[in-house]
Amino acid sequence: MKYLLFTISILQIVHCQKLYELLNSVKFFNEGWISNSDVYEYQYEYAYYTEPENVTRQRFSWMELYSRPYLYKRNPDQPLQCDSNPILAETDLPGADFLSIIPSAADPSECNTLCCRYASCTSWSYASAAPSDFNDCRQGRPCCYLKSYTPQSVRNPNIISAIMNRTFPFEHPPSGLRSAVPIGGITTGSIELRGDGTFHEWTIENQSPATGAKLGFINDALLAFRITNLDTKASDTRLIRTHPTHSIKGIQTIKYHGSYPVSKLELVDESLKATLDLYAYSVFKVADLNRSLTPAIIFSLNVRNPNPYPISIDFMSTLPLSAQIDQTRQSNHIIQQITPANYTDCIVLCHQNPSCASWNWQILNNNPTCSLYSDVPYNEYLSGHISGVRGQWSFDKPGPLVLDRPGSATANGQFLLWPYLSSNRTISATVDNNIENLLNKFAENGRWSDDTPIQQSTGVHGAVSVSTTLQPGEQQTLSILFAWYFPHHFWLDLPLDNYYSLLFTNVTDVAKSIGNEEQLEVIANDILSLHNIYSNSSMPDYLIDSLINSVSHMRSAMYFSNGDWRQWEAFDCNDVDSVHNDHQRHLPYILYFPETEKLKMYQWAKYQQPDGMIQETFTVGCLGDTESYDTHGGRRMGDVTSIFILETLELYRWTNDTKFLNDMYPHVSAGIQWQLSVSSNIGLPENLECTYDIPYLSQYPTTTFNSFMHLAAMRACMELSKIMRDTKTYNQCYEAYIVAGKQIDKLLWYNDSLDTGYFLAYTGGHGEKAIFTDALYGQVLAYTYGLGSLYNVSIMLKHLESEVRLADTTYGLRMLTGREPLTNPQDNSIWMGASQDWSVLNLWFNIEPQSALVQSQKGLNLVRQVLNDQWNTHGIYAADGYGVGGKPWITSHYGFHMVFWHLPFALSGQYVDLSNGILTFSPALSVPYTLPVLIPNIFGSLSVIASSNDNRLFTLSLSIGNLSLNTLAVYNVVYPGSVHLTAGQSVQWVG
Ligand SMILES: *[C@@H]1O[C@H](CO)[C@@H](O)[C@H](O)[C@H]1NC(C)=O
Ligand SMILES: *[C@@H]1O[C@H](CO)[C@@H](O)[C@H](O)[C@H]1NC(C)=O
């Protein structure tokens, strides 16, 4: 009998270990230690525009101009000092203004107060009567000019200035606090669980710049657990928070790690009687878009009992989903206004009034006022307001706990909390208006004892728990599912349901699709098989980490039930799918979900102008009101029509889709005619904009950037027209290609010494010899798509050397050098593509990998390891000279750095042409090595080791998808025979 019990428990442990071990085997290449004694504070800094945490306008770009709060860790040993010293009478400090503000009194000391509010303020000037309107100041009124650096002083009897004597006792916080992995399905909205256990950046109710504001931070979204010594009955309840603001104790230290779509919070606390790791993750299955559209997050707590006695463990999650704190909803459709005692009364009153659809609570004329609305207006951030959408909770064992918000508005839908139950576990649920009450009951019993079903409950907080016991040495995983179902995704007033509403009928349906622990194992395996392609490779850790985590960029994608796939340039720049910005980010999209990129190609083709120009975007805009759906348009650009041509070739070769090529080719032909027409005078694209729009390069006759895009487009045209047997077009492009090369030689190459030289940023100007980094982006694309060198390699290499010689900074390659003084932030800034493309090209030019990757590593590590903010990589960072060197400067959650996805291609020298069944490699590493094989919907690795007689042994293993080839070769060592592989299989050859 004893023997038998033993066997069963072993079996159970083996079974439970499976998810435990799978989660435990997820690899992470970043970490942040967040301790409960740390002090974290926002500092307000100068930035051009970035995305704020709290979004105060709906149907509008999520942006903040000129100043941005950035989280810092305060050093308690250093004093915080901020004085105006010295004060400079009758002195102006002209320039360097980042803010100009009318002070509340005509007193220069007000400028000191204002200046101290901004970390970037290093000096100020005060005018009792401003000479003219300037930013927020008005002519004739007093004005404080706040400066981000201290300019040369000038005598001026009407101005008082001061240089600040201030300390900055702040350092960058650990990884996981400024940003964290966004979890949630693809196009379903997401949430970030940060390293201190707080939940941020909620977009799961279809929030976007076309609807309501994201929910920046929800303090009452909580995870907690309770450990009980079953011998002594002593118990210990903890919130998974380092800085709890509730009555329950938190955790001493959390070690945060992220590998998209997994966050891991290691709980490091010697007073805990168990070893605990929390995982939060979502479904992400590459090559299976529908499966990846699952609107859900799983919280899994890995628990091990290291004690000689048995313990019980209770794990719970509570979410305040019935009330949105500091969010206002304003509607003209008021059906009732009441003066309630508490905002929770609004929820009940709305519930009792059949025509009530949503509510808003605020203090109005000193009275708490509740407005009931017959519609559901979009929410936006406003401190002191609380609002919500009509809804009610229900729960009946074995669950789920569901909050139902019926209706057809964007914010109507369902939430669900459901613990994973099994024979050795029990679960419970509750709904409560009072979070302390809810937490205290959990601390007392590890559950909510009431076993009666919950029906039509209107409480603010819904919670579920799951409990089990662990024998000495035993380990288990307790999991809770958080799912949602918000089918009605609006665009302003236009209803566009989410695609996922075609896959699921309600939230319980979502939950059932991943509703048992075997499913969690499948989810973990899907994630691991993708991660392993990178993490088991010979690539450097910084690159593996960036490849895995940059995919968090998908957070802003949308997929509608009409089949439209759309994505913002960024939440703070609210245009949709500009061709050039899409291309910077597109490689993981085309690899993981290639159909999404094809959908966009068809749409760009549809909006092609009669003159053949491809329009820049599906919906125009940036920094303002969101335009109506598909208000397409844009500028005349050197990297839009050209990229459309290149991407046609890329998609055709990589997916062997003949129908796609036939559908696109007329648009390609028309695009080529446009491209030739804008290059007809000098043989290079004339006066066009490009993705680097801030320096306004279209003022110049031509630029190297657009000229190399032109070369690449002409090369792609030659390939495409050959495939289509279109000799006329082939000849046109061939001739244009030859002319363009000669013209670049003549107009753009510049020898600045006997041994050195570079391509000029542009022709014309005042004859200055400016250099532009990332000028050779066209060559990056040409290599990845198998078009080879567009120009003399040793000349291009010279240019890259000059980029470093003339434009290198601590933070990466400066965009434009030699046009204006360095203090101009627009030229001086670090655009995140240049350093990556520099490394890609150096690899293709056979520079030894460690040297080639220097710039890429520096650029990405600035964000990963200095700012510790890799899940909010910006498009542009500031350089030195204007006060915020190395800090985010423009546009959050951006894709510019994602051109580093060309690096694995440059490392492996991968060439794919599935239309002819060809896959070849020319790796840049020396034996032995393993590198990823990246083809849309097809993933694997190439391993090369030394074998006997100076030969090498090549192994191509497939992890995901199917692969059929006529020709497989590494260097020129060809696999003898054709190849047919399915996931899990491999081929080997020697040579
Ligand atoms: C956003 O608002 C919340 C209150 O709702 C506040 O706790 C948080 O600090 C704000 N974030 C910033 C960056 O100011
Ligand atoms: C700045 O403050 C420090 C510390 O209070 C002081 O020692 C120093 O003299 C001040 N510098 C100026 C220029 O006033």
Coordinates of N, CA and C and ligand atoms in Angstrom, one line a residue, residues 42 44 52-54 64 69-70 200 216-219 325-327 381 383, ligand 1:
Y42 N 10.0 59.7 -10.8 CA 10.1 60.2 -12.2 C 10.8 61.6 -12.2
Y44 N 11.6 64.9 -14.8 CA 11.0 65.4 -16.1 C 12.2 65.9 -16.9
P52 N 3.5 59.3 -23.6 CA 3.4 59.3 -22.1 C 2.7 58.1 -21.5
E53 N 2.9 57.9 -20.2 CA 2.2 56.8 -19.6 C 0.7 57.1 -19.5
N54 N 0.3 58.4 -19.2 CA -1.1 58.7 -19.0 C -1.5 59.6 -20.2
E64 N 3.5 63.4 -26.1 CA 3.8 64.5 -25.2 C 4.9 65.3 -25.8
P69 N 8.3 62.5 -18.4 CA 8.7 61.9 -17.2 C 9.5 60.6 -17.5
Y70 N 10.6 60.4 -16.9 CA 11.4 59.2 -17.1 C 11.8 58.7 -15.7
H200 N 1.2 47.7 -16.1 CA 1.1 49.0 -16.9 C 0.7 48.7 -18.3
G216 N -2.6 53.6 -18.2 CA -1.1 53.6 -17.9 C -0.7 52.7 -16.8
F217 N -1.4 52.8 -15.7 CA -1.0 52.0 -14.5 C -2.2 51.7 -13.7
I218 N -2.4 50.5 -13.3 CA -3.5 50.1 -12.4 C -3.0 49.5 -11.1
N219 N -3.1 50.3 -10.1 CA -2.4 49.9 -8.8 C -3.1 48.7 -8.2
I325 N -9.8 54.0 -12.5 CA -9.4 55.2 -11.6 C -8.6 56.2 -12.5
D326 N -8.8 57.4 -12.3 CA -8.2 58.5 -13.1 C -8.4 58.4 -14.6
Q327 N -9.6 57.8 -14.9 CA -10.0 57.8 -16.3 C -11.4 58.4 -16.4
Y381 N -7.3 59.9 -19.7 CA -6.7 60.1 -18.4 C -7.1 61.5 -17.8
S383 N -6.9 63.0 -13.8 CA -6.7 62.7 -12.3 C -8.0 63.1 -11.6
Ligands
LIG1 C1 0.0 58.1 -14.3 O1 -1.1 58.2 -13.4 C2 -1.0 57.3 -12.3 C3 -2.3 57.5 -11.5 O2 -3.4 57.0 -12.2 C4 0.2 57.7 -11.5 O3 0.3 56.8 -10.4 C5 1.4 57.6 -12.3 O4 2.5 58.0 -11.6 C6 1.2 58.5 -13.5 N1 2.4 58.3 -14.4 C7 3.3 59.3 -14.7 C8 4.4 58.9 -15.5 O5 3.2 60.4 -14.2

